[in-house]
Short mmCIF file of C-alpha atoms in Angstrom, two decimals:
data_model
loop_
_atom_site.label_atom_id
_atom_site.label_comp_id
_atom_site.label_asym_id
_atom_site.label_seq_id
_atom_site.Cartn_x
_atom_site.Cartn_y
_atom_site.Cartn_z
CA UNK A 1 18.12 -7.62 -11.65
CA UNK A 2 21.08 -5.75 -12.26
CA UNK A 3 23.54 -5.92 -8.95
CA UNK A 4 26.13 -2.88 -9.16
CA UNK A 5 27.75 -2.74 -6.10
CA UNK A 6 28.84 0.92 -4.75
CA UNK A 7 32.82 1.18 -5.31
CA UNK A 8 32.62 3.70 -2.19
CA UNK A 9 33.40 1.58 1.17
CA UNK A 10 31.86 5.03 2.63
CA UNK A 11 27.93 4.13 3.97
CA UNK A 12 25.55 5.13 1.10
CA UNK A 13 23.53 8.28 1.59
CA UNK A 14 19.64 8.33 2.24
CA UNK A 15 18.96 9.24 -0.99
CA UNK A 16 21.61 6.91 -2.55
CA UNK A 17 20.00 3.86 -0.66
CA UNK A 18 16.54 5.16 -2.08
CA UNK A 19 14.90 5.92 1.15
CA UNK A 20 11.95 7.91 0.90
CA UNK A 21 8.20 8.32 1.02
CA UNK A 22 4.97 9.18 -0.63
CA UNK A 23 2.56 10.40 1.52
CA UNK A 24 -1.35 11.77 1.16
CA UNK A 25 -4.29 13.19 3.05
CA UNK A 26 -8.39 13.13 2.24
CA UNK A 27 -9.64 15.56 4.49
CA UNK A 28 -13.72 13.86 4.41
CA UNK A 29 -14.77 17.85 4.07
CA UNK A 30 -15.86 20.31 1.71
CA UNK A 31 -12.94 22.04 3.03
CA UNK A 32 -10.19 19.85 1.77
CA UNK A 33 -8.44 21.55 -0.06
CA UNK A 34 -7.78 24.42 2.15
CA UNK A 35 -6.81 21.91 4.40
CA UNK A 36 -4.59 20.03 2.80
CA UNK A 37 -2.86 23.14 1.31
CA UNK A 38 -2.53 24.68 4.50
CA UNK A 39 -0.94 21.24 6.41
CA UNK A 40 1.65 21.36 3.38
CA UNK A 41 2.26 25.16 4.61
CA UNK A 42 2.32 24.09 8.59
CA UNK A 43 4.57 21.23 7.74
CA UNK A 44 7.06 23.56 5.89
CA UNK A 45 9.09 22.43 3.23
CA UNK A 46 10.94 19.88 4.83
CA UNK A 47 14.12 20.88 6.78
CA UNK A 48 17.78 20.31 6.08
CA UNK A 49 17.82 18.16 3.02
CA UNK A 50 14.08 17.31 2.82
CA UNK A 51 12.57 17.62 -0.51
CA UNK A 52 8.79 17.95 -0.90
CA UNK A 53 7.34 17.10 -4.10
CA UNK A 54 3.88 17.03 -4.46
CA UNK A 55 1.57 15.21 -7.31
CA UNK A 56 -2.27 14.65 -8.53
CA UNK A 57 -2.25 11.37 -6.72
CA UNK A 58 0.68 11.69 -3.55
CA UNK A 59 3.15 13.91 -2.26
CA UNK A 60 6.93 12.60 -2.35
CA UNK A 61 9.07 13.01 0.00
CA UNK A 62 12.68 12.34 0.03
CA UNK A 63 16.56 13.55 0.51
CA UNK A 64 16.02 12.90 4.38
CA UNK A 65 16.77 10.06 6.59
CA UNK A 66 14.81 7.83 8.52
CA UNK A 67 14.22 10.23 11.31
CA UNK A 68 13.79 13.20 8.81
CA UNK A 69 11.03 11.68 7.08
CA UNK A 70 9.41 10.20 10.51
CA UNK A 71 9.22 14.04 11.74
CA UNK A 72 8.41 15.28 8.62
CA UNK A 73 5.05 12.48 7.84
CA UNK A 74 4.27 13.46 11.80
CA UNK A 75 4.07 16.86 11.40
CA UNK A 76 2.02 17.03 8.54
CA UNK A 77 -0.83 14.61 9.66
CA UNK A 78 -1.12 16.44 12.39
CA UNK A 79 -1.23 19.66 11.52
CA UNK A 80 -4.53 18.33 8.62
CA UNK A 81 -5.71 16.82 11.77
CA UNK A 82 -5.95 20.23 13.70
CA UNK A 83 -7.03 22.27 10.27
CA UNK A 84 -10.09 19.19 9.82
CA UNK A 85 -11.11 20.32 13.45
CA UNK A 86 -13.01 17.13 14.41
CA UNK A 87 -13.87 16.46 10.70
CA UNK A 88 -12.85 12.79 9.92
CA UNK A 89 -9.31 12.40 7.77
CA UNK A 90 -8.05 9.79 6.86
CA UNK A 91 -3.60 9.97 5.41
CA UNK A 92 -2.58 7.30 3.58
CA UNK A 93 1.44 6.55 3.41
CA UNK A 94 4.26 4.45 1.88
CA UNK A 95 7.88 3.96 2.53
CA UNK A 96 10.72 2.59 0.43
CA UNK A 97 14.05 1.52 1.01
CA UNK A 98 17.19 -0.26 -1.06
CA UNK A 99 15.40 0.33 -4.74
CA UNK A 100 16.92 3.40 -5.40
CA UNK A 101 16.78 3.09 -9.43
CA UNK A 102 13.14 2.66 -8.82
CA UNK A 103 12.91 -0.02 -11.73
CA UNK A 104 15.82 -1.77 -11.80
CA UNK A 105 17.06 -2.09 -8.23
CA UNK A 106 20.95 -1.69 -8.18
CA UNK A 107 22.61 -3.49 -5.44
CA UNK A 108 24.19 -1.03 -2.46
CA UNK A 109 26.55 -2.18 -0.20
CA UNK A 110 26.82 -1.23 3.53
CA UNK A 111 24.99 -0.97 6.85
CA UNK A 112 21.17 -1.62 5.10
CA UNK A 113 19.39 -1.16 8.24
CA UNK A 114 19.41 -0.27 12.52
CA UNK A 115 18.38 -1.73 15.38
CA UNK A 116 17.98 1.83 16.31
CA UNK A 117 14.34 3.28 17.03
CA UNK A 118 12.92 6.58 15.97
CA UNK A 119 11.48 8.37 18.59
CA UNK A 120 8.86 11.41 18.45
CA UNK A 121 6.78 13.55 20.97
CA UNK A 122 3.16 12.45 21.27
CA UNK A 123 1.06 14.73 19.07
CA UNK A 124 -1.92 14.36 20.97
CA UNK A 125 -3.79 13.09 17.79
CA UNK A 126 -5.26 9.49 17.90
CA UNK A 127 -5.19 7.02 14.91
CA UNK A 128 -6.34 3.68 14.02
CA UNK A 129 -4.17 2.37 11.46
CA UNK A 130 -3.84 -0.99 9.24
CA UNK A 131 -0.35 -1.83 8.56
CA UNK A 132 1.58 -4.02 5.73
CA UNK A 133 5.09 -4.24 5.68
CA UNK A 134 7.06 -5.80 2.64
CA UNK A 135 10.42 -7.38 2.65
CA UNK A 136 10.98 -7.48 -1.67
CA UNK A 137 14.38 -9.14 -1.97
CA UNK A 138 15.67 -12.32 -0.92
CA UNK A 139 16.99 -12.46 2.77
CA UNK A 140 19.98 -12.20 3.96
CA UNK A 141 20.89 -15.33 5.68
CA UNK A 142 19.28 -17.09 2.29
CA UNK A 143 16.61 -19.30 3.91
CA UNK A 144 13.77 -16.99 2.05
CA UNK A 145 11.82 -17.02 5.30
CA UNK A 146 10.07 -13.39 4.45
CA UNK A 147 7.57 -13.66 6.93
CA UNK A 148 10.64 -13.58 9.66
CA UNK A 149 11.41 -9.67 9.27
CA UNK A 150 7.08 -9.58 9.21
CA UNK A 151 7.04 -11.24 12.33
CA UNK A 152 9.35 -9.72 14.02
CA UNK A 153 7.57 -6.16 13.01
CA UNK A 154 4.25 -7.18 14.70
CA UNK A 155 5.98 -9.05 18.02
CA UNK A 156 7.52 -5.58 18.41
CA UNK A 157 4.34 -3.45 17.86
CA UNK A 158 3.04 -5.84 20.72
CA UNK A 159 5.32 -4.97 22.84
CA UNK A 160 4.84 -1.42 21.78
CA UNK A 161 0.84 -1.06 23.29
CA UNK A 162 -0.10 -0.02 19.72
CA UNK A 163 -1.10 -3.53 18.31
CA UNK A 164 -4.50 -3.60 18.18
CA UNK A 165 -5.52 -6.73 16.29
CA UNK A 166 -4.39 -8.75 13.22
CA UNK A 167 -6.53 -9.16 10.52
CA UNK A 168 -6.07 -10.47 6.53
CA UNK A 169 -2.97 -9.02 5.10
CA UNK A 170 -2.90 -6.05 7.31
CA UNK A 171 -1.88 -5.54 11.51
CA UNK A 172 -4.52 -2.86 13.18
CA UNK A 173 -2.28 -0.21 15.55
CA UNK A 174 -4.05 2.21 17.39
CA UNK A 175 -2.63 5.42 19.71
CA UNK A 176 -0.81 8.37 19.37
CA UNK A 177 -0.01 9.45 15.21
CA UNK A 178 3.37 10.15 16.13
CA UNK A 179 3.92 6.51 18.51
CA UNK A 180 2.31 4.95 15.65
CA UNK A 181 4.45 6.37 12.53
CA UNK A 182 7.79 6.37 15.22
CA UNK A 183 6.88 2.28 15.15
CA UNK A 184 6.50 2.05 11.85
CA UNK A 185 9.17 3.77 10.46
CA UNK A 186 11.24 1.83 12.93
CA UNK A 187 10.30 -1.75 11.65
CA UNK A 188 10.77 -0.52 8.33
CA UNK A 189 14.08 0.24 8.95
CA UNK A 190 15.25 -2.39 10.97
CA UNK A 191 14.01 -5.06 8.65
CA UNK A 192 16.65 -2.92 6.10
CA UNK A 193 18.81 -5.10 8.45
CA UNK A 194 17.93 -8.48 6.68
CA UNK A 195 16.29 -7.13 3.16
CA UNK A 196 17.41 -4.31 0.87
CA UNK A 197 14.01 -3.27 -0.68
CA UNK A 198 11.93 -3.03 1.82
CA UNK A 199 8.43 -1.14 1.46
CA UNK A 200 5.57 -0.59 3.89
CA UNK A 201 2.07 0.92 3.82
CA UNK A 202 0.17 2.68 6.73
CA UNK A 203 -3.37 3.88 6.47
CA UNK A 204 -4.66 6.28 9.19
CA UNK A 205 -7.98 6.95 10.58
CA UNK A 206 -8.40 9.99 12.18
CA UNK A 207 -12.31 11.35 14.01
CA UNK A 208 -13.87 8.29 11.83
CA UNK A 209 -17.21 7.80 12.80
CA UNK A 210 -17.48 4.33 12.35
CA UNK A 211 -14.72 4.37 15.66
CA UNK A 212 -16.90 6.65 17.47
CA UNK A 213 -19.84 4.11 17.05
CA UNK A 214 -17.95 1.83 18.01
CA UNK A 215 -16.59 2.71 21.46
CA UNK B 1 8.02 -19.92 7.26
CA UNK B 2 6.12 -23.30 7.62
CA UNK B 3 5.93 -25.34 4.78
CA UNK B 4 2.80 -26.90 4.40
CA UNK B 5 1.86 -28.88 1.37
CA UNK B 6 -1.33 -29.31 -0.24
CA UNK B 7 -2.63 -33.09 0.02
CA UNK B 8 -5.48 -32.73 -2.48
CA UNK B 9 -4.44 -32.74 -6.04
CA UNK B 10 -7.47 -30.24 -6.62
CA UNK B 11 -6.38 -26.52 -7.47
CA UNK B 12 -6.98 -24.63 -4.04
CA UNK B 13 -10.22 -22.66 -3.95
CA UNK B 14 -9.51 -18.47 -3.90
CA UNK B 15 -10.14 -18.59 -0.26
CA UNK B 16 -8.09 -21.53 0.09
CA UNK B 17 -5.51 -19.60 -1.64
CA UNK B 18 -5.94 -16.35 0.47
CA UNK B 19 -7.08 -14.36 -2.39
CA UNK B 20 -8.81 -10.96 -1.47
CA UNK B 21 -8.92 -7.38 -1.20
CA UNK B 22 -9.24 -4.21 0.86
CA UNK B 23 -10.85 -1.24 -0.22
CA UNK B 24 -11.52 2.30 0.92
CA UNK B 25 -13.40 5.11 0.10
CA UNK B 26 -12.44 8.75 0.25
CA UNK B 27 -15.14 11.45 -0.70
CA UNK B 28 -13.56 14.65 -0.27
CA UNK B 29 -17.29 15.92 1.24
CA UNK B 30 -18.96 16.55 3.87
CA UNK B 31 -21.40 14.35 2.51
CA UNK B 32 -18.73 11.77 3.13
CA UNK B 33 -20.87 9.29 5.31
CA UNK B 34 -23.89 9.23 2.31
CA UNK B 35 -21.49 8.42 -0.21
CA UNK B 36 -20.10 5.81 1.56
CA UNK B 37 -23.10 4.17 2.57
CA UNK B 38 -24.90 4.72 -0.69
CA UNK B 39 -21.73 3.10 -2.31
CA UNK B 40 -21.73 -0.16 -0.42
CA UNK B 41 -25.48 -0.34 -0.87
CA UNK B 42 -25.16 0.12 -4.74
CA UNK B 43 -22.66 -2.72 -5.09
CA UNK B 44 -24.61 -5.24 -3.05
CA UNK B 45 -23.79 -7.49 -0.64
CA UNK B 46 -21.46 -9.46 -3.20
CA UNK B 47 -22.51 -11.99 -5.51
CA UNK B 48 -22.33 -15.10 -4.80
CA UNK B 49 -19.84 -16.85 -2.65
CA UNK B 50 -18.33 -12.98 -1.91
CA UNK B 51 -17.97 -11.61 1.40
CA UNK B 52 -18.02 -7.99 1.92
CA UNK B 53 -16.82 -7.27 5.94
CA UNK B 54 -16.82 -3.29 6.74
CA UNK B 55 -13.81 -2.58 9.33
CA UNK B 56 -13.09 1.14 10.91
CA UNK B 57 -10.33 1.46 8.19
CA UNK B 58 -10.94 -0.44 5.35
CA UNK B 59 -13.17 -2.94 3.98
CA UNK B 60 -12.34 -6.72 3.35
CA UNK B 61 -13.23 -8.51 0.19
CA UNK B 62 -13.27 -12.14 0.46
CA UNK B 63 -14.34 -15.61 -0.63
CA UNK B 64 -14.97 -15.09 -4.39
CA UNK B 65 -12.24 -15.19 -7.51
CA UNK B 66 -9.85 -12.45 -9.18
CA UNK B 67 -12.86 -11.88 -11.38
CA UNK B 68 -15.25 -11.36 -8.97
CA UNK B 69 -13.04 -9.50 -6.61
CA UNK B 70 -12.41 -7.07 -10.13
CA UNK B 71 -16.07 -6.39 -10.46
CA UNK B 72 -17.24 -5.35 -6.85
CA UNK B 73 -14.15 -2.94 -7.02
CA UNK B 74 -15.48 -1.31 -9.73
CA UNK B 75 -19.43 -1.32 -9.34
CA UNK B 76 -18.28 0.06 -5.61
CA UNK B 77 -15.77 2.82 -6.12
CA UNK B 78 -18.17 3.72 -9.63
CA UNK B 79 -20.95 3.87 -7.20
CA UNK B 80 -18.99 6.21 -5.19
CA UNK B 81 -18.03 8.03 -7.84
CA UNK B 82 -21.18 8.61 -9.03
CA UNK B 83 -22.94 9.64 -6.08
CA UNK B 84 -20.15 12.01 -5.07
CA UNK B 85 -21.35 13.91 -8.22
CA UNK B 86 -18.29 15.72 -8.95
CA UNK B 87 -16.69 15.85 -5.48
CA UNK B 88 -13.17 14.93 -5.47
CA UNK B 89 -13.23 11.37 -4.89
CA UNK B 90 -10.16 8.91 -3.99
CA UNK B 91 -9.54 5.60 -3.19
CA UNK B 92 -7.52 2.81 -1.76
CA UNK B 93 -7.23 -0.70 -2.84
CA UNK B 94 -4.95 -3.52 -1.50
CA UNK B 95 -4.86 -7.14 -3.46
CA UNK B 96 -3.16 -10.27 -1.32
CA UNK B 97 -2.67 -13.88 -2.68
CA UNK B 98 -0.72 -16.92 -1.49
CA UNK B 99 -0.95 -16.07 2.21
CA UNK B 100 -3.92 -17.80 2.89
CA UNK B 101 -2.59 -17.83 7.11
CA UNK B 102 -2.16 -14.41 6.98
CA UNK B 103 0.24 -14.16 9.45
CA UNK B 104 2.00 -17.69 8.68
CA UNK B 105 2.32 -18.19 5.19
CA UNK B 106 1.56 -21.75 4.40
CA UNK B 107 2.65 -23.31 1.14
CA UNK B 108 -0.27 -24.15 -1.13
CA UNK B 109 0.41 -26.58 -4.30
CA UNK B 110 -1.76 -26.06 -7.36
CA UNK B 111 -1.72 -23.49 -10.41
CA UNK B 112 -1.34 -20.09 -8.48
CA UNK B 113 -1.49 -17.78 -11.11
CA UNK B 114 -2.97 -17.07 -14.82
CA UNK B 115 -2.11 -15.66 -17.49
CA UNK B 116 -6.39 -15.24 -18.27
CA UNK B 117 -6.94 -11.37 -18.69
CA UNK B 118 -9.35 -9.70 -16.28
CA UNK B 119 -11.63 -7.97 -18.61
CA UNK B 120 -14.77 -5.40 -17.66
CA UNK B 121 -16.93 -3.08 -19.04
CA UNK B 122 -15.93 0.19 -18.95
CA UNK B 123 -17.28 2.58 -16.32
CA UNK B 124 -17.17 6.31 -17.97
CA UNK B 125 -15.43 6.91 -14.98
CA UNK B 126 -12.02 9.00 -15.51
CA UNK B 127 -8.84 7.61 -12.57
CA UNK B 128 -5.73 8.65 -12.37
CA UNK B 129 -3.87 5.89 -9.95
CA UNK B 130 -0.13 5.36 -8.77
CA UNK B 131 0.05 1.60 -8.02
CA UNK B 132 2.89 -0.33 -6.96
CA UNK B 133 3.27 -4.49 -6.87
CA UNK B 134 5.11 -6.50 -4.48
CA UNK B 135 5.95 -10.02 -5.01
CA UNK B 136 7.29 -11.40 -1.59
CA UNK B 137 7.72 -15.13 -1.77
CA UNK B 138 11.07 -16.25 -3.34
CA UNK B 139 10.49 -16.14 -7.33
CA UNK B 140 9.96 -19.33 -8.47
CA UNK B 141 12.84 -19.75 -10.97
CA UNK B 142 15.34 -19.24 -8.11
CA UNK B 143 17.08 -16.62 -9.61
CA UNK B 144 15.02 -13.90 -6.87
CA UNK B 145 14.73 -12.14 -9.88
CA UNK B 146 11.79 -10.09 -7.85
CA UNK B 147 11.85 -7.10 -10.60
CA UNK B 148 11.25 -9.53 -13.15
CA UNK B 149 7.79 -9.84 -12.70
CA UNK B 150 7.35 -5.95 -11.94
CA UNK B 151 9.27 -5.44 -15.22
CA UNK B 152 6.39 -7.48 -17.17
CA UNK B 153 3.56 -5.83 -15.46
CA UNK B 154 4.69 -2.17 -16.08
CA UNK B 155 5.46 -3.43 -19.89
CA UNK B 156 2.15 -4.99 -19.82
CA UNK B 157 0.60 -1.96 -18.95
CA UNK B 158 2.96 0.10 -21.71
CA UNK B 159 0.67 -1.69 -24.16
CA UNK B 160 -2.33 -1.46 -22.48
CA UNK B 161 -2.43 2.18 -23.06
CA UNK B 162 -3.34 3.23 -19.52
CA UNK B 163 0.57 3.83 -18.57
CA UNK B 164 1.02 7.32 -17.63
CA UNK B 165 4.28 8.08 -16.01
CA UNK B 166 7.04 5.94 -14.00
CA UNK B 167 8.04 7.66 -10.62
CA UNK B 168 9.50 6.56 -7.17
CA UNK B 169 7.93 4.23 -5.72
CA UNK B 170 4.79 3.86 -8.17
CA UNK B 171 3.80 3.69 -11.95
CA UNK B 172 1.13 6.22 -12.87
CA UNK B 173 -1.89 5.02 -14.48
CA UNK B 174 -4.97 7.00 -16.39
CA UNK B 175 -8.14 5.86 -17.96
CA UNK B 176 -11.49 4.10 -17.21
CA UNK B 177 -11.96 2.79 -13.66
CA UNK B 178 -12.49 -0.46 -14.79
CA UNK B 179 -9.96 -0.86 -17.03
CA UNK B 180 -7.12 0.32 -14.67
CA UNK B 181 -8.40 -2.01 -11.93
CA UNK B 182 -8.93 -4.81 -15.09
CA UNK B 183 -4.84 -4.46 -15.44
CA UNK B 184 -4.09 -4.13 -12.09
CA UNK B 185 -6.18 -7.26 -11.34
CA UNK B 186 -4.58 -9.23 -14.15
CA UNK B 187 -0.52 -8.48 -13.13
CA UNK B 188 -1.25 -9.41 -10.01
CA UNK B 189 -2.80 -12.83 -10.36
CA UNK B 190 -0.18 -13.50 -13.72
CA UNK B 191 2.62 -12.40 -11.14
CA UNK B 192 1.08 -15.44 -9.14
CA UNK B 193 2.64 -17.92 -12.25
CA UNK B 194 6.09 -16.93 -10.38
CA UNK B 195 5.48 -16.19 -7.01
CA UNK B 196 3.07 -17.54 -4.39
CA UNK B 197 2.59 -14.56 -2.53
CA UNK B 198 1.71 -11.51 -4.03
CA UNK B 199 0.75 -8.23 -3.09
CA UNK B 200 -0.20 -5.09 -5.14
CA UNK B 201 -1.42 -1.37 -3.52
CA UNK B 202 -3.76 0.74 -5.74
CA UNK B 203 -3.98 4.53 -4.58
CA UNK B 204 -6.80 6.40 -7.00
CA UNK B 205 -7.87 9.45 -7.98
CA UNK B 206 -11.20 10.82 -9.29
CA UNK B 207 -11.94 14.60 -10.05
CA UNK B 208 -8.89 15.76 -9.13
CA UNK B 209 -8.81 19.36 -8.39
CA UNK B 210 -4.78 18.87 -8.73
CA UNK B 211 -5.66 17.37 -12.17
CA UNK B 212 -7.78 19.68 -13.30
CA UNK B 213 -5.81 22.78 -13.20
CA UNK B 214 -2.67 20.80 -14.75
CA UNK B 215 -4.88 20.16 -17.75
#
């Protein structure tokens, strides 16, 4: 890996320090696509420095911060949760930090991460989620213990009253769409504190009948 | 992380080694629940030692080898495919290796990974996928190198033909089903010869109405 280190001592930028996400929706409707068009609409096109890209397989979003993106992911799943009207959709996301050359991961200096949470307004929309979070390179402190930033995620999402249950490689959170992504995004950024690439993936349930049955 | 070490000088079994999958079905429909079904009813029950267990979210693959795991992906999400006749169609797969404690990693001597090709027979079936691999445990080599073994799974898939575009975050695949999930399958157990615990995320795409109109 090639380590250039910034010859600013300023903090990097969001979108120096490669923070961003890809985000996408399956609306389980003959319907989808006016749905999903019209969420992209509802969710506008990002505000401030937000830049939404969208592709055949995911939509990218990036040019925000932490909180940016948080609001942004929140807004959109919820607004294809109103247009699906009871209909079950399902959003599928991913966030990246500290890779910023996308291939070859150049080395940033400064404040990687924050203790600091993201907070949201409840959106009223319920999710079940399974969550993976993925410290990439080597920890800080140098005892390669990646399961401590991993563990430290899920201890808080107990704490939270979204953990649901643990199962292989994924942790189940259920609750409010915007409690669960303000969580999430959270973790992901605080374990920026020990890592510099740092991904995580959140798949969300929303109206699934198989929940329904369930309860 | 607890360090546990093998005492049998037998290569670990794939469920001894935490191998597995997750998989989830998207069918754009309102037929959604048929296709589903249907799906998981064409692809069996596994064969042989594999365990298929449905969740609200996603559905866990277990107890069989890279191979196996390769070939219920594809029968199921072809299965899917084929039933949604035309429907816009995605789907989600997860891979995990080397964390056979899930939550606690333990350490697990033996061969972990392979430089064997996965190979199937093609499905007719037309993806377009963004996939991205994470190898988490320190790289063997002690250099924490961790883009090395990215680096020789996109090159890998350079040659294989099925490369389609690099972006943030993800490499873009195209081609048969089985062969994208054939190279996905095979980086991610050869990324095993360097790192115990591996990762890899698999977002695809079937009848794409995004696709269609860009071609």
């Amino acid at each position: 890996m090639e380590l250039v280190l910034a010859e600013s001592a300023l903090p990097p930028t969001p979108e120096e320090y490669g923070v961003g996400a890809r985000v996408s929706l399956q609306p389980m409707s003959d319907r989808f696509i006016d749905i999903i068009l019209g969420a992209l609409d509802d969710a506008g096109g990002g505000q401030g420095t937000l830049r939404i890209t969208t592709g055949v397989v995911s939509t990218l979003v990036s040019g925000g911060d932490e909180e940016a993106l948080a609001r942004y992911l929140t807004a959109l799943i919820a607004a294809a949760a109103r247009r699906s009207a009871g209909a079950h959709l399902t959003a599928q996301v991913m966030l990246s930090r500290g890779c910023p050359g996308e291939i070859a991961c150049a080395f940033v200096s400064g404040p990687w991460g924050s203790e600091k949470p993201v907070v949201l307004e409840p959106t009223g929309v319920q999710v079940v989620a399974e969550w993976s979070l993925y410290p990439l390179l080597g920890v800080i402190d140098d005892t390669d213990d990646h399961m401590m930033p991993i563990m430290a995620a899920i201890d808080a999402a107990k704490v939270s009253g979204l953990f649901d249950s643990s199962d292989h490689y994924v942790t189940r959170l259920a609750g409010d769409l915007a409690e669960v992504i303000a969580l999430v995004v959270t973790a992901w950024r605080r374990t920026g504190s020990w890592v510099q690439h740092v991904t995580t993936h959140l798949a969300l349930s929303i109206n699934s009948p198989t929940a329904r049955s369930n309860s």
